[in-house]
C-alpha atoms as one frame of an Amber mdcrd trajectory, in Angstrom:
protein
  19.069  23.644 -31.764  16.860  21.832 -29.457  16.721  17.867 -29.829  18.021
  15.588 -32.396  15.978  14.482 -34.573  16.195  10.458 -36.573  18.166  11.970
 -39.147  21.123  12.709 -36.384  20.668   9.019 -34.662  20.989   7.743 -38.112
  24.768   9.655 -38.562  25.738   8.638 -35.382  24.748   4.887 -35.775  26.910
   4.879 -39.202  29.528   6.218 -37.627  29.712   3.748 -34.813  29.513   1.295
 -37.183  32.242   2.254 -39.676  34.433   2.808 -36.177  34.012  -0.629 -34.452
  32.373  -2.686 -37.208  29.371  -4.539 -37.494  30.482  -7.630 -35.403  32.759
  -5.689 -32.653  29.147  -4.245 -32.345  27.082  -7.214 -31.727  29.715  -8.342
 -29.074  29.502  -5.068 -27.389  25.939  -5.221 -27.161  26.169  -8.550 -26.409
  27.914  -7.808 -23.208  25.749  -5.434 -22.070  22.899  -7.486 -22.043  24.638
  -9.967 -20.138  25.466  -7.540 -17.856  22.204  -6.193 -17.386  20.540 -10.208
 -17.361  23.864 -10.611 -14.301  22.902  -7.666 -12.286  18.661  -8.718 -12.285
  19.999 -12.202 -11.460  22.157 -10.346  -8.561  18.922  -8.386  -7.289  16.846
 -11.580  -7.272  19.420 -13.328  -5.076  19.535 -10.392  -2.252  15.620 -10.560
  -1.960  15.778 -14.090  -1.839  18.228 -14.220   0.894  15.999 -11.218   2.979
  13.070 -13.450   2.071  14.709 -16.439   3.344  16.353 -14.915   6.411  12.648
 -13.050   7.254  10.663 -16.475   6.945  13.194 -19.248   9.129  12.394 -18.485
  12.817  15.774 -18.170  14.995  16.638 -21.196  16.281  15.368 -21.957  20.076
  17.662 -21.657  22.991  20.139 -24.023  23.892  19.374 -26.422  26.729  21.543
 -26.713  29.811  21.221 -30.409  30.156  20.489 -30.934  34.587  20.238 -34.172
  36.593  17.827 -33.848  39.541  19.769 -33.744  42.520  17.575 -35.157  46.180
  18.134 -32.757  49.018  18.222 -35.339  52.624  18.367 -33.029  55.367  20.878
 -34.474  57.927  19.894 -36.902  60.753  22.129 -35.288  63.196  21.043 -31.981
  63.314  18.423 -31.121  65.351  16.902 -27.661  66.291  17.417 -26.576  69.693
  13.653 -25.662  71.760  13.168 -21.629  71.268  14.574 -19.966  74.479  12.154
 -19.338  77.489  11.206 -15.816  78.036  12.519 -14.344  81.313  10.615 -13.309
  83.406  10.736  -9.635  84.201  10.419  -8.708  88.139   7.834  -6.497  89.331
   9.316  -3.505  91.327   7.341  -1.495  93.672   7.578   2.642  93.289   9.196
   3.944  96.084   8.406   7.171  97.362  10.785  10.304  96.859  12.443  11.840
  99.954  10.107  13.819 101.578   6.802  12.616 100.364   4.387  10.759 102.407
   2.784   6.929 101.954  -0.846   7.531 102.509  -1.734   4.357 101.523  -0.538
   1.133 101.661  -1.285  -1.438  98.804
């Protein structure tokens, strides 16, 4: 018993019929097709949101409003001169204990 053939569609179809009735029927098929035409309707809508969503660039950065401030330096400050280098005295070697001057600069 492998597939069923028209004659078996045909039996099952009059028994559906004779069961719900030729207009309980209709309505359920009805349905279903409203249900089917709901859910493409549903599928649409998602792309067209993605679509939507891809295509609108993010919107740019808020700006920080500023007002321009002017930077016076103070009148009454003044730099002092850089400092004078010392001056570093010269100091002659002096000879150790025992050791001769043999010459004398």
């Amino acid at each position: 018993m492998g597939s069923f053939s028209i004659w078996h569609w045909l039996i099952v179809l009059v028994i559906v019929l004779v069961l719900f009735g030729r207009g309980r029927v209709s309505e359920i098929m009805g349905d279903f097709g409203k249900g089917i035409k709901s859910f493409k309707d549903g599928m649409n809508e998602e792309e067209a949101k993605k679509a939507a969503a891809a295509s609108t660039p993010p919107p740019p950065p808020a700006q920080i409003a500023t007002t321009p401030v002017d930077v016076v330096p103070p009148a009454s400050v003044t730099t002092p001169p850089p400092p004078a280098a010392t001056p570093v005295p010269h100091v002659a070697p002096t000879p150790a204990p025992g050791e001769t001057k043999t010459e004398q600069l």
